[in-house]
Coordinates of C-alpha atoms and ligand atoms in Angstrom, one line a residue:
M1 CA 10.4 15.5 -29.8
T2 CA 11.2 17.0 -26.3
P3 CA 9.3 15.2 -23.7
T4 CA 6.6 17.2 -21.9
V5 CA 6.1 14.8 -19.1
C6 CA 8.4 13.6 -16.3
I7 CA 7.7 10.5 -14.3
V8 CA 9.3 10.2 -10.9
G9 CA 9.9 6.6 -10.0
A10 CA 9.8 3.3 -11.9
G11 CA 8.0 1.0 -9.4
S12 CA 4.8 -0.7 -10.5
S13 CA 3.0 2.7 -10.5
G14 CA 5.6 4.6 -12.6
V15 CA 5.9 1.7 -15.1
T16 CA 2.2 1.4 -15.8
T17 CA 1.8 5.1 -16.2
A18 CA 4.8 5.1 -18.6
K19 CA 3.1 2.4 -20.6
A20 CA -0.2 4.3 -20.8
L21 CA 1.7 7.4 -22.0
L22 CA 3.5 5.4 -24.7
E23 CA 0.1 4.0 -25.9
R24 CA -1.1 7.6 -26.3
G25 CA 2.0 8.6 -28.1
V26 CA 3.0 11.1 -25.3
S27 CA 6.8 11.4 -24.9
F28 CA 8.2 11.4 -21.4
D29 CA 11.3 11.0 -19.3
C30 CA 11.2 8.6 -16.3
F31 CA 13.8 9.0 -13.6
E32 CA 14.5 6.2 -11.1
L33 CA 16.6 6.5 -8.1
G34 CA 17.6 2.8 -8.1
S35 CA 19.5 0.9 -10.7
A36 CA 16.5 -1.2 -11.9
I37 CA 12.7 -1.1 -12.0
G38 CA 10.4 -2.7 -9.4
G39 CA 10.5 -0.4 -6.4
M40 CA 9.4 -2.1 -3.2
W41 CA 9.2 -5.5 -4.9
R42 CA 13.0 -5.6 -5.4
Y43 CA 14.3 -7.1 -2.2
E44 CA 17.3 -5.1 -0.9
N45 CA 16.7 -2.6 -3.7
D46 CA 19.8 -0.4 -4.0
N47 CA 17.5 2.7 -3.8
G48 CA 17.5 1.9 -0.1
L49 CA 13.7 2.3 0.1
S50 CA 12.2 -1.2 -0.3
S51 CA 10.2 -2.5 2.7
A52 CA 10.2 -6.1 1.5
Y53 CA 11.4 -8.8 3.8
R54 CA 12.8 -12.2 2.7
S55 CA 9.6 -14.1 3.5
L56 CA 7.2 -11.6 1.8
H57 CA 4.4 -13.1 -0.3
I58 CA 1.5 -11.1 -1.8
D59 CA -1.7 -10.9 0.1
S60 CA -3.9 -10.5 -3.1
S61 CA -4.0 -13.7 -5.1
R62 CA -2.4 -14.1 -8.5
R63 CA -5.5 -13.6 -10.6
N64 CA -6.4 -10.3 -8.9
L65 CA -2.9 -8.8 -8.6
G66 CA -1.8 -8.4 -12.3
Y67 CA -2.3 -5.7 -14.9
S68 CA -5.5 -6.2 -17.0
D69 CA -3.7 -6.9 -20.3
F70 CA -0.8 -8.9 -19.0
P71 CA -2.0 -11.8 -16.9
I72 CA 0.3 -13.3 -14.4
P73 CA 1.3 -16.8 -15.8
E74 CA -0.9 -19.6 -14.5
H75 CA 2.1 -21.7 -13.5
L76 CA 3.0 -19.3 -10.7
P77 CA 1.6 -20.0 -7.3
D78 CA -1.6 -18.4 -5.9
Y79 CA 0.4 -16.0 -3.7
L80 CA 3.6 -14.9 -5.4
S81 CA 6.8 -14.2 -3.6
H82 CA 8.3 -10.7 -3.9
G83 CA 10.9 -12.2 -6.4
Q84 CA 8.1 -13.5 -8.6
V85 CA 6.2 -10.2 -8.5
L86 CA 9.5 -8.5 -9.5
E87 CA 10.0 -10.9 -12.5
Y88 CA 6.4 -10.2 -13.5
L89 CA 6.9 -6.4 -13.4
E90 CA 10.2 -6.7 -15.4
A91 CA 8.4 -8.8 -18.0
Y92 CA 5.6 -6.2 -18.2
A93 CA 8.1 -3.3 -18.6
G94 CA 10.0 -5.2 -21.2
Q95 CA 6.9 -6.3 -23.2
F96 CA 5.6 -2.7 -23.5
G97 CA 8.9 -1.0 -24.2
V98 CA 9.1 1.0 -21.0
L99 CA 12.7 0.3 -20.0
R100 CA 14.4 2.3 -22.7
H101 CA 12.6 5.4 -21.4
V102 CA 13.8 5.1 -17.8
T103 CA 17.0 6.8 -16.7
F104 CA 18.3 4.7 -13.8
R105 CA 20.4 5.8 -10.8
T106 CA 19.0 9.3 -11.2
G107 CA 16.8 10.7 -8.5
V108 CA 14.7 13.8 -8.5
T109 CA 15.9 16.1 -5.7
R110 CA 13.6 19.0 -6.3
L111 CA 10.3 19.7 -8.0
A112 CA 9.1 23.3 -8.2
P113 CA 6.7 25.3 -10.3
S114 CA 8.5 27.0 -13.3
A115 CA 7.9 30.6 -14.3
A116 CA 6.3 29.4 -17.6
G117 CA 3.6 27.5 -15.7
G118 CA 5.3 24.1 -15.9
W119 CA 7.6 22.3 -13.5
N120 CA 11.3 22.5 -12.9
V121 CA 12.7 19.1 -12.1
T122 CA 16.2 19.0 -10.5
L123 CA 18.1 15.7 -10.7
T124 CA 20.8 14.1 -8.6
T125 CA 23.1 14.9 -11.6
G126 CA 22.6 18.6 -10.7
E127 CA 20.7 19.3 -13.9
T128 CA 17.3 21.0 -13.9
R129 CA 14.9 20.3 -16.7
E130 CA 11.5 21.9 -17.3
Y131 CA 8.3 19.8 -18.1
R132 CA 4.7 20.7 -18.6
N133 CA 3.5 17.8 -16.5
V134 CA 5.0 15.7 -13.8
V135 CA 3.7 12.4 -12.5
V136 CA 5.0 11.6 -9.0
A137 CA 5.1 7.8 -8.5
N138 CA 7.7 7.6 -5.6
G139 CA 5.7 5.1 -3.5
H140 CA 4.2 5.8 -0.1
L141 CA 5.3 2.8 2.0
W142 CA 8.9 3.5 2.8
D143 CA 9.1 6.3 5.3
P144 CA 8.6 4.7 8.8
R145 CA 5.9 6.0 11.1
M146 CA 7.2 5.5 14.6
P147 CA 5.1 5.6 17.7
D148 CA 6.2 7.8 20.6
F149 CA 5.7 5.6 23.6
P150 CA 6.8 7.2 26.8
G151 CA 10.1 6.0 28.4
R152 CA 13.2 4.5 27.0
F153 CA 13.9 1.0 25.7
D154 CA 17.5 -0.4 26.0
G155 CA 17.2 -3.4 23.7
V156 CA 17.1 -3.5 19.9
Q157 CA 14.4 -1.4 18.2
M158 CA 13.6 -1.3 14.5
H159 CA 10.8 -0.4 12.2
A160 CA 9.3 -3.1 9.9
H161 CA 10.8 -1.1 7.0
H162 CA 14.2 -2.4 8.1
Y163 CA 13.2 -5.9 9.0
R164 CA 14.6 -8.5 6.6
R165 CA 14.9 -12.0 8.2
P166 CA 14.4 -13.8 11.5
E167 CA 18.0 -15.0 12.1
P168 CA 19.2 -11.9 14.1
F169 CA 16.3 -12.5 16.6
E170 CA 17.1 -16.2 17.2
G171 CA 16.6 -17.1 20.9
K172 CA 15.4 -13.6 21.7
D173 CA 12.2 -12.3 23.3
V174 CA 10.6 -10.1 20.6
L175 CA 7.7 -7.7 20.7
V176 CA 6.0 -6.7 17.4
V177 CA 3.8 -3.6 17.6
G178 CA 0.8 -3.3 15.2
I179 CA -1.7 -5.6 13.6
G180 CA -1.4 -4.8 9.9
N181 CA 0.0 -7.2 7.4
S182 CA 3.6 -6.3 8.2
A183 CA 3.2 -6.9 11.9
V184 CA 1.5 -10.3 11.5
D185 CA 3.8 -11.5 8.7
I186 CA 6.8 -10.5 10.8
A187 CA 5.5 -12.1 14.0
V188 CA 4.8 -15.3 12.0
D189 CA 8.3 -15.1 10.4
L190 CA 10.0 -14.7 13.8
C191 CA 8.1 -17.1 16.0
R192 CA 9.8 -20.4 15.0
S193 CA 13.3 -19.2 15.9
A194 CA 12.8 -16.4 18.5
R195 CA 12.4 -17.6 22.1
S196 CA 9.1 -15.8 22.3
V197 CA 7.0 -13.4 20.2
A198 CA 4.3 -11.1 21.5
L199 CA 2.1 -9.0 19.2
S200 CA 0.8 -5.8 20.7
T201 CA -2.2 -3.9 19.3
R202 CA -4.2 -0.9 20.2
R203 CA -7.3 -2.2 18.4
G204 CA -8.7 -5.3 16.7
A205 CA -8.4 -6.3 13.1
W206 CA -10.3 -8.8 11.0
I207 CA -7.9 -11.7 10.4
V208 CA -8.7 -13.0 6.9
P209 CA -7.4 -16.4 5.8
K210 CA -5.6 -16.7 2.5
Y211 CA -8.0 -19.6 1.5
I212 CA -11.6 -20.4 2.1
M213 CA -12.4 -24.0 1.1
G214 CA -9.1 -24.2 -0.8
I215 CA -9.9 -21.2 -3.0
P216 CA -8.0 -17.9 -2.5
T217 CA -10.3 -15.7 -0.4
D218 CA -10.3 -12.7 -2.8
R219 CA -11.3 -15.1 -5.6
W220 CA -14.6 -15.6 -3.8
S221 CA -15.4 -11.9 -3.9
A222 CA -14.5 -11.8 -7.6
F223 CA -16.7 -14.8 -8.3
L224 CA -19.7 -13.6 -6.4
G225 CA -19.4 -9.9 -7.4
R226 CA -18.2 -10.1 -11.0
K227 CA -19.2 -13.5 -12.3
L228 CA -22.6 -13.9 -10.5
R229 CA -23.1 -10.1 -10.4
L230 CA -24.5 -10.2 -6.9
P231 CA -24.9 -6.8 -5.3
T232 CA -22.0 -5.7 -3.1
V233 CA -24.1 -6.0 0.1
V234 CA -25.0 -9.7 -0.7
T235 CA -21.4 -10.5 -1.7
R236 CA -20.1 -9.0 1.6
T237 CA -22.7 -10.9 3.7
I238 CA -21.8 -14.2 2.0
I239 CA -18.0 -13.6 2.4
S240 CA -18.5 -12.7 6.1
R241 CA -20.4 -15.9 6.7
L242 CA -17.8 -18.0 4.9
M243 CA -15.1 -16.4 6.9
R244 CA -16.9 -17.0 10.1
L245 CA -17.1 -20.7 9.2
T246 CA -13.4 -20.8 8.3
V247 CA -11.9 -18.7 11.1
G248 CA -14.4 -19.0 13.8
N249 CA -14.3 -16.5 16.7
Q250 CA -10.9 -14.8 16.6
E251 CA -11.5 -13.5 20.1
R252 CA -10.9 -17.1 21.2
F253 CA -7.3 -16.6 20.2
G254 CA -7.0 -13.3 21.9
V255 CA -7.3 -11.1 18.8
P256 CA -9.8 -8.3 19.7
R257 CA -12.9 -8.1 17.7
P258 CA -12.8 -5.0 15.4
A259 CA -15.3 -2.2 16.0
H260 CA -16.6 -2.2 12.4
P261 CA -17.7 -4.7 9.8
I262 CA -14.9 -6.2 7.6
W263 CA -15.4 -3.9 4.6
R264 CA -15.0 -0.8 6.7
E265 CA -11.6 -1.7 8.0
H266 CA -8.3 -3.0 6.6
A267 CA -8.4 -6.7 7.0
T268 CA -5.1 -8.5 7.9
V269 CA -4.5 -11.4 5.7
S270 CA -2.9 -14.4 7.4
Q271 CA -3.4 -18.1 7.1
D272 CA -1.0 -18.6 10.0
L273 CA -1.7 -16.1 12.8
L274 CA -4.6 -17.9 14.5
P275 CA -3.1 -21.4 14.5
Y276 CA 0.2 -20.0 15.7
L277 CA -1.6 -18.2 18.6
G278 CA -3.2 -21.6 19.2
H279 CA 0.3 -23.2 19.4
G280 CA 1.4 -20.5 21.9
W281 CA 4.1 -19.5 19.4
I282 CA 2.7 -15.9 19.3
R283 CA 1.0 -14.2 22.2
M284 CA -1.4 -11.2 21.9
K285 CA -0.8 -8.2 24.1
R286 CA -2.6 -4.9 24.6
N287 CA -1.1 -1.6 23.4
V288 CA 2.2 -0.5 24.9
S289 CA 1.8 2.1 27.7
A290 CA 5.5 2.7 28.5
L291 CA 9.0 1.6 27.8
D292 CA 11.1 0.9 30.8
G293 CA 14.7 -0.2 30.2
D294 CA 14.6 -3.8 29.2
R295 CA 10.9 -4.1 30.0
V296 CA 7.7 -3.0 28.3
R297 CA 4.5 -2.0 30.2
F298 CA 1.2 -2.7 28.5
E299 CA -2.2 -1.0 28.9
D300 CA -3.6 -3.9 30.9
G301 CA -0.9 -3.2 33.6
S302 CA 1.3 -6.2 32.7
V303 CA 5.1 -5.7 32.4
E304 CA 7.4 -8.0 30.4
P305 CA 11.1 -8.1 29.5
F306 CA 12.0 -8.0 25.8
D307 CA 15.3 -8.1 23.9
A308 CA 13.9 -6.4 20.8
I309 CA 10.9 -4.4 19.5
V310 CA 9.8 -4.4 15.9
Y311 CA 7.5 -1.4 15.2
A312 CA 5.2 -2.5 12.3
T313 CA 3.3 0.8 12.8
G314 CA 2.9 1.8 9.1
Y315 CA 4.3 4.5 7.0
R316 CA 4.2 8.3 6.5
T317 CA 3.4 9.7 3.1
T318 CA 6.2 12.0 2.3
F319 CA 7.8 13.7 -0.8
P320 CA 11.4 14.8 0.2
F321 CA 11.7 16.6 -3.2
I322 CA 8.6 18.7 -2.9
D323 CA 8.4 21.7 -0.6
R324 CA 5.5 21.3 1.8
S325 CA 4.0 24.6 0.8
I326 CA 3.5 23.1 -2.7
F327 CA 2.0 19.8 -1.7
E328 CA 1.9 17.5 1.3
V329 CA -0.2 14.7 2.7
R330 CA -1.2 15.2 6.3
D331 CA -2.8 12.5 8.5
G332 CA -6.4 12.3 7.4
E333 CA -5.9 14.8 4.6
A334 CA -4.7 14.2 1.0
S335 CA -6.2 17.0 -1.1
L336 CA -6.2 15.3 -4.4
Y337 CA -8.9 15.4 -7.0
R338 CA -9.7 11.7 -7.9
R339 CA -6.8 10.9 -5.5
M340 CA -4.3 12.1 -8.2
L341 CA -4.4 15.9 -8.8
P342 CA -3.9 18.8 -6.4
P343 CA -6.4 21.4 -7.8
D344 CA -4.0 24.4 -7.3
R345 CA -1.1 22.7 -9.1
P346 CA -1.9 22.2 -12.7
G347 CA 0.4 19.7 -14.4
L348 CA 1.2 17.8 -11.2
Y349 CA -0.2 14.3 -10.9
F350 CA 0.3 11.5 -8.3
A351 CA 0.1 7.9 -9.3
G352 CA -0.1 5.1 -6.7
L353 CA -1.2 7.3 -3.8
V354 CA -4.0 5.0 -2.9
Q355 CA -4.5 2.4 -0.2
P356 CA -7.2 0.1 -1.6
I357 CA -9.1 -2.6 0.1
G358 CA -8.0 -4.9 -2.7
P359 CA -4.9 -5.0 -4.9
T360 CA -2.9 -1.8 -5.7
I361 CA -1.2 -2.7 -8.9
P362 CA -4.3 -3.1 -11.3
L363 CA -5.9 -0.1 -9.7
V364 CA -2.9 2.1 -10.4
E365 CA -3.0 0.8 -14.0
I366 CA -6.4 2.5 -14.3
Q367 CA -4.9 5.6 -12.7
G368 CA -2.1 5.5 -15.3
R369 CA -4.6 5.4 -18.2
W370 CA -6.6 8.2 -16.6
I371 CA -3.5 10.4 -16.2
A372 CA -2.4 9.6 -19.8
G373 CA -5.9 10.6 -21.0
A374 CA -5.8 13.9 -19.1
I375 CA -2.3 14.7 -20.4
A376 CA -3.0 13.7 -24.0
G377 CA -6.2 15.8 -23.9
T378 CA -8.6 12.9 -24.6
M379 CA -10.3 13.4 -21.3
A380 CA -11.2 16.9 -20.0
L381 CA -10.6 17.9 -16.4
P382 CA -13.1 19.9 -14.4
G383 CA -12.3 23.4 -13.0
R384 CA -10.7 24.0 -9.7
E385 CA -13.9 24.6 -7.8
T386 CA -15.4 21.3 -8.9
M387 CA -12.2 19.5 -8.0
Q388 CA -12.2 21.1 -4.5
R389 CA -15.9 20.0 -4.0
E390 CA -15.0 16.4 -5.0
I391 CA -12.1 16.4 -2.5
V392 CA -14.3 17.6 0.4
R393 CA -17.0 15.0 -0.5
N394 CA -14.4 12.3 -0.6
R395 CA -13.0 13.3 2.7
E396 CA -16.4 13.3 4.3
A397 CA -17.2 9.9 2.9
L398 CA -13.8 8.5 4.2
A399 CA -14.6 9.9 7.7
R400 CA -18.0 8.3 7.7
R401 CA -16.9 4.9 6.4
Y402 CA -13.5 4.2 7.9
L403 CA -11.7 4.4 11.3
D404 CA -10.2 7.6 12.5
S405 CA -6.6 6.5 11.9
P406 CA -3.8 7.9 9.7
R407 CA -3.9 4.5 8.0
Y408 CA -7.1 5.4 6.2
T409 CA -5.9 8.8 4.7
L410 CA -5.4 7.3 1.2
E411 CA -8.1 4.7 1.5
V412 CA -10.2 3.8 -1.6
D413 CA -12.8 1.1 -2.3
F414 CA -11.3 -0.7 -5.3
R415 CA -14.6 -1.3 -7.2
D416 CA -16.1 2.2 -6.6
Y417 CA -12.9 4.0 -7.4
A418 CA -12.2 1.9 -10.6
R419 CA -15.7 2.5 -11.8
Q420 CA -15.4 6.2 -11.2
L421 CA -12.2 6.5 -13.2
R422 CA -13.4 4.3 -16.0
G423 CA -16.6 6.4 -16.2
D424 CA -14.5 9.6 -16.6
M425 CA -12.5 8.0 -19.4
E426 CA -15.5 6.7 -21.2
R427 CA -17.2 10.1 -21.1
G428 CA -14.0 11.9 -22.1
R429 CA -14.6 14.2 -19.2
A430 CA -13.8 13.8 -15.6
A431 CA -16.9 14.5 -13.6
A432 CA -17.6 16.2 -10.3
Ligands
FAD1 C1 5.6 -5.1 2.6 C2 4.6 -4.7 1.5 C3 3.7 -5.7 0.9 C4 2.8 -5.3 0.0 N1 2.0 -6.3 -0.6 C5 1.1 -5.9 -1.5 C6 0.2 -6.9 -2.1 O1 0.3 -8.1 -1.8 N2 -0.7 -6.6 -3.0 C7 -0.7 -5.3 -3.4 O2 -1.5 -4.9 -4.3 N3 0.0 -4.3 -2.9 C8 0.9 -4.6 -1.9 N4 1.8 -3.6 -1.4 C9 1.6 -2.3 -1.8 C10 2.7 -1.9 -2.9 O3 3.4 -0.9 -2.3 C11 2.0 -1.6 -4.2 O4 1.5 -2.8 -4.7 C12 2.9 -1.1 -5.3 O5 3.8 -2.0 -5.8 C13 3.7 0.2 -5.0 O6 4.3 0.6 -6.2 P1 4.8 2.1 -6.4 O7 5.4 2.2 -7.8 O8 3.7 3.1 -6.1 O9 5.8 2.4 -5.3 P2 7.3 1.7 -5.1 O10 7.3 0.3 -5.4 O11 7.7 2.1 -3.7 O12 8.2 2.4 -6.2 C14 8.5 3.8 -6.1 C15 9.8 4.0 -7.0 O13 10.1 5.4 -7.0 C16 11.5 5.5 -6.9 N5 11.7 6.8 -6.3 C17 11.4 7.2 -5.0 N6 11.8 8.5 -4.8 C18 12.4 8.9 -6.0 C19 13.1 10.1 -6.4 N7 13.1 11.1 -5.6 N8 13.6 10.1 -7.7 C20 13.4 9.1 -8.5 N9 12.9 7.9 -8.2 C21 12.4 7.8 -6.9 C22 11.9 4.4 -6.0 O14 13.3 4.1 -6.1 C23 11.0 3.3 -6.5 O15 11.6 2.5 -7.5 C24 2.7 -4.0 -0.4 C25 3.5 -3.0 0.2 C26 4.4 -3.4 1.2 C27 5.3 -2.3 1.8
NAP2 N1 1.9 -9.8 2.6 C1 1.6 -8.6 2.1 O1 1.0 -8.6 1.1 C2 1.8 -7.4 2.9 C3 2.7 -7.4 4.0 C4 3.0 -6.2 4.6 C5 2.4 -5.0 4.2 N2 1.5 -5.0 3.2 C6 0.8 -3.8 2.8 O2 1.6 -2.7 3.1 C7 0.9 -1.6 3.6 C8 1.4 -1.2 5.0 O3 1.2 -2.3 5.9 P1 1.7 -2.2 7.4 O4 1.2 -3.4 8.1 O5 3.2 -2.0 7.3 O6 1.1 -0.8 8.0 P2 -0.4 -0.5 8.3 O7 -1.3 -1.3 7.5 O8 -0.5 1.0 8.3 O9 -0.6 -1.0 9.9 C9 0.0 -0.3 10.9 C10 -0.4 -0.9 12.2 O10 0.3 -0.2 13.3 C11 -0.6 0.3 14.2 N3 -0.1 1.6 14.7 C12 0.2 2.7 14.0 N4 0.7 3.7 14.9 C13 0.6 3.1 16.1 C14 0.9 3.6 17.4 N5 1.4 4.9 17.6 N6 0.8 2.8 18.5 C15 0.3 1.6 18.3 N7 0.0 1.0 17.1 C16 0.1 1.8 16.0 C17 -1.9 0.5 13.4 O11 -3.0 0.6 14.2 P3 -4.3 1.6 13.9 O12 -5.1 0.9 12.9 O13 -4.9 1.7 15.2 O14 -3.7 2.9 13.4 C18 -1.8 -0.7 12.5 O15 -2.2 -1.9 13.3 C19 -0.6 -2.1 3.6 O16 -1.2 -1.8 2.4 C20 -0.4 -3.6 3.7 O17 -1.5 -4.3 3.2 C21 1.2 -6.2 2.6

């Protein structure tokens, strides 16, 4: 049978979508730029796109990270290393027979609508194939978003995407910009061998410890919400109180207090940041106002010399193989029904284009099943107008709930979104 579906990318999102299609008996081709599966979890991936650094460990704990029907083995630690996540993904792909459907070292260079109403997919081999449906799962955390601070810096500058290990920074004065998970992980990684490490941020972030009373922090939410079935608002209040007891007042350490409650912002997960600030191994700085040769000016008027700057300023969501007139994600605007379908482009789906508060991998597993249901015809899709209305409603809800920052363009609340997708599948009809 000639496959009617093409999947672009064999990271955790492409692989779980492939598995869902296999389970529905839908044939597909999956093209992967690199020579193996795993995407960003493959450290130094030969696709050249992985943002993993040597010290990377997950920020969602083991029991919450895995796919629903393939638990992460209990003997693995609470917070897996990137290598352990990769082994898990390889085992999953092997178990469900995905690997033999992936063509490795073959990138998609162009995706364009075909005359017959499908999609022409051009490959790095030069060949173009036509499919009725394409699932784009190329990852959205690889294209560095760089700030444009005025002035010029003469030292080493790099984006977190290119950061691997602390050794090149030994004995140096390093500035890390941002307060997301990358910035804090990298500052923590650097601070024992660099001469000094400063962390500069333009706003506060809730610093969430990996453990509360010896239990992984996200297990508390699961216990209170799913096991005890407490309403979300009660769960959140209890977690906030527990965190307050564990962390105390983060402003004491110089980390600005965020403007919103914890569930309206991306928390930064770190067991180490606050104690390391307490040791003086990391210092907090305000936002950069200008670069000036070997020195950096900050918004509080202070000026300090640095040897290197690591910009942990997040990623742009881009699709080098799709013309922007066909589809693009702009800051604050991803026009996707259910965060997966551009209404004007039938047959085009995006998997993994979400930024959940909570783990990504099991959420994209649900997306994969949803996409497979839509393609196999077991779940009906609404018309274009309904899709447009849902997109507008979602955009308004995002604007009300989260900060006005590009970081929140793909934001979803894990529980609400998962419930919505499961509801669609159970009804056999995706709703408004
Ligand atoms: C540093 C870091 C830490 C993270 N930690 C966590 C965590 O603890 N918990 C969590 O849930 N999430 C975490 N994430 C989010 C993580 O990105 C997701 O969990 C998820 O693994 C992303 O999978 P993906 O398949 O969507 O993308 P990727 O893993 O990026 O895979 C995309 C794949 O598509 C391929 N590809 C790209 N372009 C093409 C093309 N043109 N043709 C063919 N193939 C192509 C790539 O080679 C790659 O294999 C982290 C992200 C980063 C950057
Ligand atoms: N251990 C882990 O599991 C781990 C490690 C790393 C990353 N990740 C995940 O990977 C994803 C990306 O994380 P990330 O930390 O790389 O990016 P991110 O979450 O997008 O954070 C980017 C940071 O840079 C700041 N920033 C952006 N542009 C700026 C500018 N022009 N000037 C000053 N500051 C600017 C942002 O501030 P604003 O909020 O003000 O925009 C934010 O603090 C997230 O999902 C994260 O959870 C996980």
